[in-house]
PDB file of N, CA and C in Angstrom:
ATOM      1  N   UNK I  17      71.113 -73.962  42.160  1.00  0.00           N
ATOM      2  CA  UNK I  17      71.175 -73.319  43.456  1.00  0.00           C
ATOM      3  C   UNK I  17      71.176 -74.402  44.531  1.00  0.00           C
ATOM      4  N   UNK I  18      72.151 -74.568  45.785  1.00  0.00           N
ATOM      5  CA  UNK I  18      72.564 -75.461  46.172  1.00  0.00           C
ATOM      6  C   UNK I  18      71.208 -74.642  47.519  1.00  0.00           C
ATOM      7  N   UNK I  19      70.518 -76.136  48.545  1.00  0.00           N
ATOM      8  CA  UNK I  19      69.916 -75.289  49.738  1.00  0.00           C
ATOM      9  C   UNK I  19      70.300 -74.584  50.421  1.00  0.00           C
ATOM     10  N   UNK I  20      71.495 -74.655  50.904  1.00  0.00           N
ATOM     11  CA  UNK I  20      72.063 -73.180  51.540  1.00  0.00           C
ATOM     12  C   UNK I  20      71.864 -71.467  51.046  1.00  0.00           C
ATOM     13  N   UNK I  21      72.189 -71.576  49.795  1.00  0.00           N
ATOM     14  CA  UNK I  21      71.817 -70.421  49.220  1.00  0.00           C
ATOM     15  C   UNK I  21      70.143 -70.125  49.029  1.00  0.00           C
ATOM     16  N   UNK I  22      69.580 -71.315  48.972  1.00  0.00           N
ATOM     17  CA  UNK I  22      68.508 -71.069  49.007  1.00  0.00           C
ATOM     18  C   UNK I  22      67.573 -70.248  49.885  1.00  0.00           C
ATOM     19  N   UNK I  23      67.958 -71.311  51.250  1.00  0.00           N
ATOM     20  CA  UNK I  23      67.929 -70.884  52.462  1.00  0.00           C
ATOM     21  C   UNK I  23      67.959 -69.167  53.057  1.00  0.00           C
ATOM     22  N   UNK I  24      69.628 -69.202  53.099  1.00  0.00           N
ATOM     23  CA  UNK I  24      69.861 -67.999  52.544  1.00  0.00           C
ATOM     24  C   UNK I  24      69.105 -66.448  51.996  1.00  0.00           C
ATOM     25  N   UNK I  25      68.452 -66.904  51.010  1.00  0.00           N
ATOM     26  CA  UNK I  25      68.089 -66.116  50.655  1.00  0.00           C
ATOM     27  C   UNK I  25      66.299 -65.697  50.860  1.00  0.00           C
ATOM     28  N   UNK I  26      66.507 -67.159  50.886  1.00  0.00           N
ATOM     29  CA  UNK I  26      64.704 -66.976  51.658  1.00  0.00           C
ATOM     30  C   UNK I  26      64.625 -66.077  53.010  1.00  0.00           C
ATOM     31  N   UNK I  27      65.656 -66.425  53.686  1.00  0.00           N
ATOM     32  CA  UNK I  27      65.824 -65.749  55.037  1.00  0.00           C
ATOM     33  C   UNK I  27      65.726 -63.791  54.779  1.00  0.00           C
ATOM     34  N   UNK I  28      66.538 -63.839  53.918  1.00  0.00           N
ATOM     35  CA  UNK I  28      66.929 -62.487  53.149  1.00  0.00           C
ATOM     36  C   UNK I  28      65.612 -61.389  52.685  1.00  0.00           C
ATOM     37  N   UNK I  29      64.909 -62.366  52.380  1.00  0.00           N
ATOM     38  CA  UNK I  29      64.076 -62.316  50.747  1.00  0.00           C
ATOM     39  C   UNK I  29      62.924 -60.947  52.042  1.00  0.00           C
ATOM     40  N   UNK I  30      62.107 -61.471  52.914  1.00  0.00           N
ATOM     41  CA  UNK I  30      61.056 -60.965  53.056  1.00  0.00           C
ATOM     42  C   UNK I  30      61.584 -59.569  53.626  1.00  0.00           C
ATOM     43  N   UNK I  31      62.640 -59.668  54.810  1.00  0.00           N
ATOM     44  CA  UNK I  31      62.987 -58.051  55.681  1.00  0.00           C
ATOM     45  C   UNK I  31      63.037 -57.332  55.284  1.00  0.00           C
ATOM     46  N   UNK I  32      63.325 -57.088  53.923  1.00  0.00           N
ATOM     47  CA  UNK I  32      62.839 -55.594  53.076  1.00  0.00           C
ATOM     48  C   UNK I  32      61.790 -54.313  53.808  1.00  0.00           C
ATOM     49  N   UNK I  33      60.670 -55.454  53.508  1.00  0.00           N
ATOM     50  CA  UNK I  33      59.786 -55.141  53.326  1.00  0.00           C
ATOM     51  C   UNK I  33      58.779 -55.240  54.690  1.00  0.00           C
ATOM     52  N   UNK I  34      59.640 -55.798  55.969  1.00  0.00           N
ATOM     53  CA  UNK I  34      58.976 -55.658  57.236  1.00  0.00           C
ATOM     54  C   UNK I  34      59.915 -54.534  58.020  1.00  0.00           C
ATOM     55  N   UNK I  35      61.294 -53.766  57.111  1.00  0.00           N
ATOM     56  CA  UNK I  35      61.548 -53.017  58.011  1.00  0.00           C
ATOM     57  C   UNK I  35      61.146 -51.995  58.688  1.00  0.00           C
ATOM     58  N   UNK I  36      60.166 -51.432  58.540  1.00  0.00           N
ATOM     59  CA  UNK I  36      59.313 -50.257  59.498  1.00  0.00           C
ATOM     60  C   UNK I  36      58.700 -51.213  60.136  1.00  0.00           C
ATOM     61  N   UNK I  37      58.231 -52.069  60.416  1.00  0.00           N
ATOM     62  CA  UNK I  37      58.183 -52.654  61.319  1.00  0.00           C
ATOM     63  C   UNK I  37      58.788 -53.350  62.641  1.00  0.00           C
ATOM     64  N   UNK I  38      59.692 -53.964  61.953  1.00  0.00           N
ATOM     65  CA  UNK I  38      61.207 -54.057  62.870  1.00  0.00           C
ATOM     66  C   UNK I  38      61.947 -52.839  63.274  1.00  0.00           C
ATOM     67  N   UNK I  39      61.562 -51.687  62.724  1.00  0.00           N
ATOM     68  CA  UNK I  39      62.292 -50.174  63.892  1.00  0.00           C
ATOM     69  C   UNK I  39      61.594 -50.297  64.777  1.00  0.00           C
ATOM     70  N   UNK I  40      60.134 -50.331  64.704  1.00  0.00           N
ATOM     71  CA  UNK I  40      59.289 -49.905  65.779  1.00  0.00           C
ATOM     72  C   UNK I  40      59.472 -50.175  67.106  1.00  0.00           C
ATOM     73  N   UNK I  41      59.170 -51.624  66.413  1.00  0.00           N
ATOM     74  CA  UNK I  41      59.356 -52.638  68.126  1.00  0.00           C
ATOM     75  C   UNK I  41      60.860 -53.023  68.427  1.00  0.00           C
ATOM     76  N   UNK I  42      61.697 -52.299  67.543  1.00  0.00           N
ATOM     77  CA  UNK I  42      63.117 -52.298  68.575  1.00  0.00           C
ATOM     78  C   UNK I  42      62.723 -51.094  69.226  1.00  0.00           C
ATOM     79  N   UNK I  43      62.457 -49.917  68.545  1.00  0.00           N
ATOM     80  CA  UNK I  43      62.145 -48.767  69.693  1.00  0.00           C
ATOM     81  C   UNK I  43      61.568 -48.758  70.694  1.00  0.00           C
ATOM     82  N   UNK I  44      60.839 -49.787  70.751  1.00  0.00           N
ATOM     83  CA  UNK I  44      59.636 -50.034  71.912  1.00  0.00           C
ATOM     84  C   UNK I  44      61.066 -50.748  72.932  1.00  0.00           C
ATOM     85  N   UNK I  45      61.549 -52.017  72.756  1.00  0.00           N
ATOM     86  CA  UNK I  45      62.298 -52.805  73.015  1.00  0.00           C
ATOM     87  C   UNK I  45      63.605 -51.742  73.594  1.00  0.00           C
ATOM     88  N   UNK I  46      63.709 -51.087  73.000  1.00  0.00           N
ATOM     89  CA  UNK I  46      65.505 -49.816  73.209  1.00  0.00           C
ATOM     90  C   UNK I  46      64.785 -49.163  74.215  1.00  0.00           C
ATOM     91  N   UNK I  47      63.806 -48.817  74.226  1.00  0.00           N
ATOM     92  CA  UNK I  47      62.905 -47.874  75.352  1.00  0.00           C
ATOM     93  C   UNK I  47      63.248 -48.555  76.812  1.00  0.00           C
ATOM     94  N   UNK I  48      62.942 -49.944  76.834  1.00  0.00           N
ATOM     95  CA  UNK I  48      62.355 -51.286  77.960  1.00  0.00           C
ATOM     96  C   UNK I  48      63.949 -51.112  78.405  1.00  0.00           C
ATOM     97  N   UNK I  49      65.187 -51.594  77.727  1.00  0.00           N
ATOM     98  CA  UNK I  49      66.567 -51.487  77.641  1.00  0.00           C
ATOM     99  C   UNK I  49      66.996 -50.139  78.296  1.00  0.00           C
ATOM    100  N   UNK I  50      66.449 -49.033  78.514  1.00  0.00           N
ATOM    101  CA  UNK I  50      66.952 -47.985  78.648  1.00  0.00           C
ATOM    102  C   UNK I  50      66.868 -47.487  79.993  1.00  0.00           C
ATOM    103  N   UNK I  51      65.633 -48.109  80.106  1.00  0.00           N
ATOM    104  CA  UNK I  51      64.494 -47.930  81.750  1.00  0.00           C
ATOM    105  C   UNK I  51      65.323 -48.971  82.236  1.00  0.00           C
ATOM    106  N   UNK I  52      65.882 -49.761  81.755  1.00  0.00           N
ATOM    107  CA  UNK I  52      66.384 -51.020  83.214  1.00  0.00           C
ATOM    108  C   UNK I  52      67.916 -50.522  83.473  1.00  0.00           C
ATOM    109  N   UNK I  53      68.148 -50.028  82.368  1.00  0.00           N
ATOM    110  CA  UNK I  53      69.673 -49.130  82.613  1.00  0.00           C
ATOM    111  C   UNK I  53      69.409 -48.234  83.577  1.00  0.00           C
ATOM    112  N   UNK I  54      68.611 -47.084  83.232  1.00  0.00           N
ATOM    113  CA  UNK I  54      68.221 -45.999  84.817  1.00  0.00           C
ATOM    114  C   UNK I  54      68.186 -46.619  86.318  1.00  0.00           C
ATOM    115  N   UNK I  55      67.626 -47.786  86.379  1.00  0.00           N
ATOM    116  CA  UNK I  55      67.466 -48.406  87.370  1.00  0.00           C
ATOM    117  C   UNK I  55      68.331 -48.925  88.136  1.00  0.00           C
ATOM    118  N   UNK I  56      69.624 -49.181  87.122  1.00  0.00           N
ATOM    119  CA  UNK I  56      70.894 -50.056  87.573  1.00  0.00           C
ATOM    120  C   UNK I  56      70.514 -51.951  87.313  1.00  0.00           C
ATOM    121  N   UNK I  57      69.413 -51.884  86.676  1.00  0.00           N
ATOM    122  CA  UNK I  57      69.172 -53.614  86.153  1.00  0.00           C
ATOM    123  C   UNK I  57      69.846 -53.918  84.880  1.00  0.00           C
ATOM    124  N   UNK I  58      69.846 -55.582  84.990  1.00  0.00           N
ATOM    125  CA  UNK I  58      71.212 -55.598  83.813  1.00  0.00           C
ATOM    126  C   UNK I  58      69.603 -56.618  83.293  1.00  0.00           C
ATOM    127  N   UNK I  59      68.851 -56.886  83.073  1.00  0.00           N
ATOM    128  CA  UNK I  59      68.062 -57.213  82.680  1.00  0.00           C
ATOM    129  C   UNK I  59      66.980 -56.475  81.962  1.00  0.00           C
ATOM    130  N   UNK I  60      65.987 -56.423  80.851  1.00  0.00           N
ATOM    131  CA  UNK I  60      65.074 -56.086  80.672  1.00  0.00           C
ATOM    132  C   UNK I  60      63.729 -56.793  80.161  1.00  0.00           C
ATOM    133  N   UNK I  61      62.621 -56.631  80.087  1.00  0.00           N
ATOM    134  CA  UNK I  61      61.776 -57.291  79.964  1.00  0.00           C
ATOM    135  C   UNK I  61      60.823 -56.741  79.318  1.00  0.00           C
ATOM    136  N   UNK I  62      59.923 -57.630  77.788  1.00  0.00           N
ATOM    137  CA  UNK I  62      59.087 -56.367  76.979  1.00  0.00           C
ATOM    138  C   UNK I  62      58.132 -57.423  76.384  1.00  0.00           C
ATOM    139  N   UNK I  63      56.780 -57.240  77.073  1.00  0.00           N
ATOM    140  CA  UNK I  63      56.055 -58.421  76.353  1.00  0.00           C
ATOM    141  C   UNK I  63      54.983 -57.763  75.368  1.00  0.00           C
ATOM    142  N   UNK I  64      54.619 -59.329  74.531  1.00  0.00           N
ATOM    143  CA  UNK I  64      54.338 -58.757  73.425  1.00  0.00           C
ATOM    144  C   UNK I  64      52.550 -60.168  73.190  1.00  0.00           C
ATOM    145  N   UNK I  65      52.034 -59.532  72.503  1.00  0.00           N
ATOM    146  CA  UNK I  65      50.723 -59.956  72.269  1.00  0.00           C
ATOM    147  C   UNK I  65      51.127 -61.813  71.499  1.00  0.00           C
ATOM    148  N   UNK I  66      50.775 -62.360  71.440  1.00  0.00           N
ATOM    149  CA  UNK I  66      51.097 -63.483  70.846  1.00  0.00           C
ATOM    150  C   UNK I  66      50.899 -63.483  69.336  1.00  0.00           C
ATOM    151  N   UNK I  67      49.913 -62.532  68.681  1.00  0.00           N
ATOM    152  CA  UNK I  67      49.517 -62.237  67.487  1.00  0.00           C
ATOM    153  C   UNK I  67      50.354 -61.055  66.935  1.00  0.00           C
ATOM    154  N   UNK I  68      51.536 -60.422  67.467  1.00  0.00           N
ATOM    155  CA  UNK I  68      52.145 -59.463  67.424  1.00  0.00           C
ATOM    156  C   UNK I  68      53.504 -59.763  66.237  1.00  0.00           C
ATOM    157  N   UNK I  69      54.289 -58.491  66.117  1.00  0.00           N
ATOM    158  CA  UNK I  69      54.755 -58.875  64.906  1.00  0.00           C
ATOM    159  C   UNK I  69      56.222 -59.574  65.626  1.00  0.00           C
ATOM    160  N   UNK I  70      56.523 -59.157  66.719  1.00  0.00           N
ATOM    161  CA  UNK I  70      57.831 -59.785  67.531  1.00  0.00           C
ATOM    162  C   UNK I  70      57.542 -61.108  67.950  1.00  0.00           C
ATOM    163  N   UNK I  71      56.464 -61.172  68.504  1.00  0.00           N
ATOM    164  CA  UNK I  71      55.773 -62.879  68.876  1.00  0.00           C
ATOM    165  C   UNK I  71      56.107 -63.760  67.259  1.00  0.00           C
ATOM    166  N   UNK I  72      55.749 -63.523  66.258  1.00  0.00           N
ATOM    167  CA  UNK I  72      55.667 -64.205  65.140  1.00  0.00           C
ATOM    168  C   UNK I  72      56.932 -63.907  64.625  1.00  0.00           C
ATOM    169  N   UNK I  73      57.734 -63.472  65.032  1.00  0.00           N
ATOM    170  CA  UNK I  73      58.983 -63.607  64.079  1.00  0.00           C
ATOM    171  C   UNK I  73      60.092 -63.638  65.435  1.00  0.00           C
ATOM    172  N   UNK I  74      60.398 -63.985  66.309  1.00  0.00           N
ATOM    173  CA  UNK I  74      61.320 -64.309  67.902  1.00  0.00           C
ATOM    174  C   UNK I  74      62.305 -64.458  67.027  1.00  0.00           C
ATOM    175  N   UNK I  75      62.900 -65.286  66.126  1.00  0.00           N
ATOM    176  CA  UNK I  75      64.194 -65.954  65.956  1.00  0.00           C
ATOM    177  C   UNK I  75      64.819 -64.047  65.441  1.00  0.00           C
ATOM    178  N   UNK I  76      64.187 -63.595  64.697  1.00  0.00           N
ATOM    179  CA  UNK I  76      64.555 -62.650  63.864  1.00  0.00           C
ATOM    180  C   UNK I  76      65.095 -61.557  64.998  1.00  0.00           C
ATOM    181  N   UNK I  77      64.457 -61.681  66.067  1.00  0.00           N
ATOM    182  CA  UNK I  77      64.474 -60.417  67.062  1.00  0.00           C
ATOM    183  C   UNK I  77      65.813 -61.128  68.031  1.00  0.00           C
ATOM    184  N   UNK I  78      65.792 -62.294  68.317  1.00  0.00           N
ATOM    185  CA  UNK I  78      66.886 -62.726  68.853  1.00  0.00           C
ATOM    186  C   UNK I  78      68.281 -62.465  68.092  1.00  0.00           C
ATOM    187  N   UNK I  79      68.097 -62.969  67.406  1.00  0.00           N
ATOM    188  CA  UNK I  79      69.682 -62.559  66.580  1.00  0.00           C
ATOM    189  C   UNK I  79      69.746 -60.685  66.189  1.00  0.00           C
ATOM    190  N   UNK I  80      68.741 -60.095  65.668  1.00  0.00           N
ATOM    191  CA  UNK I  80      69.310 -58.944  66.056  1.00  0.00           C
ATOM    192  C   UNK I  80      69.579 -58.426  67.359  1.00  0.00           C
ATOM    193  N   UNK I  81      69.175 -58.932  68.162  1.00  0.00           N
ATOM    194  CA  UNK I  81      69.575 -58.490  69.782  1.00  0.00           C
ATOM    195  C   UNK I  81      71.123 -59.378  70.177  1.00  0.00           C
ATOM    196  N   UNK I  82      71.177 -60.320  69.810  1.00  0.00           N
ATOM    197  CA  UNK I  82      72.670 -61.322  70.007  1.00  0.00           C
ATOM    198  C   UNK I  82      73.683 -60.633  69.116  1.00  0.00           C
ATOM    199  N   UNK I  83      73.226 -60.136  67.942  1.00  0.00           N
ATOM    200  CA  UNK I  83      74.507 -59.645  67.379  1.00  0.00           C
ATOM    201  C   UNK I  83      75.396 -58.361  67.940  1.00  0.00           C
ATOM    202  N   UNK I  84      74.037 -57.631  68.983  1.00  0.00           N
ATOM    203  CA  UNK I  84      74.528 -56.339  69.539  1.00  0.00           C
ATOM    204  C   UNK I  84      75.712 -57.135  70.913  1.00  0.00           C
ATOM    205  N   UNK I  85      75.525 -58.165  71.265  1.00  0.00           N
ATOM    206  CA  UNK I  85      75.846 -58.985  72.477  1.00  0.00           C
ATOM    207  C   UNK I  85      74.789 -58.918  73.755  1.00  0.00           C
ATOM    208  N   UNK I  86      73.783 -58.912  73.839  1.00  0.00           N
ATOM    209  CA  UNK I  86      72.535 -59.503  74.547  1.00  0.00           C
ATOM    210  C   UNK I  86      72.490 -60.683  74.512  1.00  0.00           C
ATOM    211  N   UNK I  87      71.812 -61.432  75.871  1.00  0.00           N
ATOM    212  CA  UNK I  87      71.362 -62.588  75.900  1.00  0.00           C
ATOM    213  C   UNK I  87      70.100 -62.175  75.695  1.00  0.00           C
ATOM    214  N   UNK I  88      69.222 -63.043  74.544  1.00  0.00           N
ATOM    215  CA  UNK I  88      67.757 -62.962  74.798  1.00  0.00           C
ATOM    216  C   UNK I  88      67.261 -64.204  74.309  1.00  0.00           C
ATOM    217  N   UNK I  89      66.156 -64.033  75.218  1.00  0.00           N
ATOM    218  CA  UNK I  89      65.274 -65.821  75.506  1.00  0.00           C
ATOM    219  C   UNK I  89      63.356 -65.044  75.185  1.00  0.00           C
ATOM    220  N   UNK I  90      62.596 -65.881  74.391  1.00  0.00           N
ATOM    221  CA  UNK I  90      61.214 -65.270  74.786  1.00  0.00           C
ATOM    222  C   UNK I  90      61.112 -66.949  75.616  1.00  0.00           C
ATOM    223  N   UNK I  91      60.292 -66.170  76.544  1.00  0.00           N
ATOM    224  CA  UNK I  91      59.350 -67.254  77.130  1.00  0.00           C
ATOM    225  C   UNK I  91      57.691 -67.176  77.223  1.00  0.00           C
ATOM    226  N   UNK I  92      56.939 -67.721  77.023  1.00  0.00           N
ATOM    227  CA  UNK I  92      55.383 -68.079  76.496  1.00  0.00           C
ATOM    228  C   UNK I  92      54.650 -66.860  78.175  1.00  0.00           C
ATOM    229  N   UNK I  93      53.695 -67.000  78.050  1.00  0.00           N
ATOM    230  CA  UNK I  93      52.636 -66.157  79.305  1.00  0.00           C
ATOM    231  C   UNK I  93      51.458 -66.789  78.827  1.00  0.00           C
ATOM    232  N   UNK I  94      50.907 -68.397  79.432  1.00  0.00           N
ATOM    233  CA  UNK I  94      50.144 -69.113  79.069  1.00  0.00           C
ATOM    234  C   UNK I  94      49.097 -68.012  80.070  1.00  0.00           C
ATOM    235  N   UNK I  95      48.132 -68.402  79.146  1.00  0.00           N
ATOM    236  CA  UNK I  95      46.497 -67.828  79.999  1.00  0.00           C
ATOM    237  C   UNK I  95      46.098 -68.664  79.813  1.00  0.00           C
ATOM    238  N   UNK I  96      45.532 -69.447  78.664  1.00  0.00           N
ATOM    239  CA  UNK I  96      44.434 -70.779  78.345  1.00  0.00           C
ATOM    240  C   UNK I  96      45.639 -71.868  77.883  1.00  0.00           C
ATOM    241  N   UNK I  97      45.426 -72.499  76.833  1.00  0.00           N
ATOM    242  CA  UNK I  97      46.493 -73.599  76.559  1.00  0.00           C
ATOM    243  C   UNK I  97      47.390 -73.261  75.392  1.00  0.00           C
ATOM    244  N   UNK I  98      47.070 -72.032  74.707  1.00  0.00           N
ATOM    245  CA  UNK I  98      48.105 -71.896  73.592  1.00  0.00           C
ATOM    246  C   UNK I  98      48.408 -70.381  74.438  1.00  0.00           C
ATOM    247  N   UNK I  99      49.788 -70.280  74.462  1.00  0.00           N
ATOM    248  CA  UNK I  99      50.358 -69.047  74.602  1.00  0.00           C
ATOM    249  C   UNK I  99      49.368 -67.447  74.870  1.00  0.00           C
ATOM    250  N   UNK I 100      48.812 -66.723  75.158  1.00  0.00           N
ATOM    251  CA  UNK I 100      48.097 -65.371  74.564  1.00  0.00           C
ATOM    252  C   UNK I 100      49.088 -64.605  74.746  1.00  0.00           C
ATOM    253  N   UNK I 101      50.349 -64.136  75.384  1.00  0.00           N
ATOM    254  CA  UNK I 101      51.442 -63.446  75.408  1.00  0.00           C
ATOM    255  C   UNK I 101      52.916 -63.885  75.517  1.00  0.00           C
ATOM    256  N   UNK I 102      53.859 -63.144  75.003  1.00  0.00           N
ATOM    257  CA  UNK I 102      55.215 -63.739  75.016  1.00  0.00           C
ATOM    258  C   UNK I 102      56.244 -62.654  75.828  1.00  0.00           C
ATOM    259  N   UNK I 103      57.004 -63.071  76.659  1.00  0.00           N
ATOM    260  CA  UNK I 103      57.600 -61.974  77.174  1.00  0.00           C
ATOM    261  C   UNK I 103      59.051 -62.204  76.661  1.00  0.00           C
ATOM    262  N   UNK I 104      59.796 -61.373  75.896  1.00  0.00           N
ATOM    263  CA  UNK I 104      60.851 -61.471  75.596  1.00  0.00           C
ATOM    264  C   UNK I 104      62.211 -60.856  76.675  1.00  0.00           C
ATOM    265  N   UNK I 105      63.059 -61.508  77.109  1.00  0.00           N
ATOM    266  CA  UNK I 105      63.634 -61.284  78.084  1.00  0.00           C
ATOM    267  C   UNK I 105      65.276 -61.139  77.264  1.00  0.00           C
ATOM    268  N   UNK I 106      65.876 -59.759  77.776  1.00  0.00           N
ATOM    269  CA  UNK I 106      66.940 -59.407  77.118  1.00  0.00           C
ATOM    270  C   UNK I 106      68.088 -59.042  78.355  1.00  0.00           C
ATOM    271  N   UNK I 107      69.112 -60.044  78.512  1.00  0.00           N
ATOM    272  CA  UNK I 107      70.071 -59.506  79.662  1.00  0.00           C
ATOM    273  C   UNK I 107      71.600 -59.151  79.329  1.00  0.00           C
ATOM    274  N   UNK I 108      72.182 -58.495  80.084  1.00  0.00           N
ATOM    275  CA  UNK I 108      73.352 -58.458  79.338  1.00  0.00           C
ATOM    276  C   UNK I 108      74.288 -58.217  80.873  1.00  0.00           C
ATOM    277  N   UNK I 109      75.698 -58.890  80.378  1.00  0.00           N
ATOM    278  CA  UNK I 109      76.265 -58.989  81.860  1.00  0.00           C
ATOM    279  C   UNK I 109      77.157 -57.924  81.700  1.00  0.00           C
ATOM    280  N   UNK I 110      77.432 -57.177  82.661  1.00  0.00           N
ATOM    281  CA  UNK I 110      78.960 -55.503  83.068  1.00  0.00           C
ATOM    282  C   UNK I 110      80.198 -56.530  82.881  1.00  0.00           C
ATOM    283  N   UNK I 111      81.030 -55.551  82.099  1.00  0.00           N
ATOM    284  CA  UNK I 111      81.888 -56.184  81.734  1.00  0.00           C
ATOM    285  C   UNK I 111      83.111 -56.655  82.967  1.00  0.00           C
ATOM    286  N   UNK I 112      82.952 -55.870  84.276  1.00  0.00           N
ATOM    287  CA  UNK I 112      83.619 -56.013  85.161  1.00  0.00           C
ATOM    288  C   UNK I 112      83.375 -57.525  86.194  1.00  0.00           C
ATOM    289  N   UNK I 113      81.220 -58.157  85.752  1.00  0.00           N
ATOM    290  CA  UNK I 113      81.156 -59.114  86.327  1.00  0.00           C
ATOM    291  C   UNK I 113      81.690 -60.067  85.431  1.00  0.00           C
ATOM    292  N   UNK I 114      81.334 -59.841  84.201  1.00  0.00           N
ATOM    293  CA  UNK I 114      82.072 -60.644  83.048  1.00  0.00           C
ATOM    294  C   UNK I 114      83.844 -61.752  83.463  1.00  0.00           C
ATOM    295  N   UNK I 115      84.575 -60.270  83.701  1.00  0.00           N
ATOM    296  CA  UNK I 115      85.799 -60.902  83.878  1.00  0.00           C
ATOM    297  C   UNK I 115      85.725 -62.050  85.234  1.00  0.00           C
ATOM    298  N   UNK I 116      84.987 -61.603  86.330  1.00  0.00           N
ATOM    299  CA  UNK I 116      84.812 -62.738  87.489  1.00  0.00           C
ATOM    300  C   UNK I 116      84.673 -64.305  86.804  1.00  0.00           C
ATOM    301  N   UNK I 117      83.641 -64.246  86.036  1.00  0.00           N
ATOM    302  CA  UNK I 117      83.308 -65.335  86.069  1.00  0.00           C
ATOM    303  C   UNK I 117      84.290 -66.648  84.756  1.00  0.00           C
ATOM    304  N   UNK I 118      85.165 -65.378  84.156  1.00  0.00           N
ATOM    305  CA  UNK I 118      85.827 -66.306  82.953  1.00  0.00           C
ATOM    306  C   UNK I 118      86.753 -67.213  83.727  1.00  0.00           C
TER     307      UNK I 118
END
């Protein structure tokens, strides 16, 4: 088994078994997304405990949000010196400002 596949599959291996978990807090997340749509914001914003299951797994939540075409970034919410919250920030541009700027 060459590391790629390895890789691969390690990546693979655990989401099984965290997917009721990963519905949740997209639902929470699709909720945050939905409210900034009502509003007319092309932004949304959904923070999360630092011990939380989106805080501990960001890369995983980014790429399912990038594959839909979202930009998303977490950025830290220092209180003391290690992180205590993460706010994950999800934007997405109208396709009409889109064309302006190509």
């Amino acid at each position: 088994m060459i590391r790629e596949e390895a890789e691969n599959r390690t990546q693979t291996a655990g989401r099984g078994k965290n997917f009721l978990a990963e519905t949740w807090y997209c639902g929470i997340i699709n909720q945050k997304i939905e409210d900034a749509v009502e509003k007319g914001q092309y932004e949304a914003k959904a923070r999360f405990s630092a011990r939380s299951y989106v805080a501990r797994h960001q890369q995983r939540f980014i790429e399912l949000y990038e594959a839909q075409g979202y930009d998303v970034h977490f950025r830290p919410n220092y209180v003391h010196i290690e992180p205590s919250m993460w706010d994950m920030i999800i934007r997405w541009i109208p396709k009409e400002k889109a064309k302006l700027t190509d």
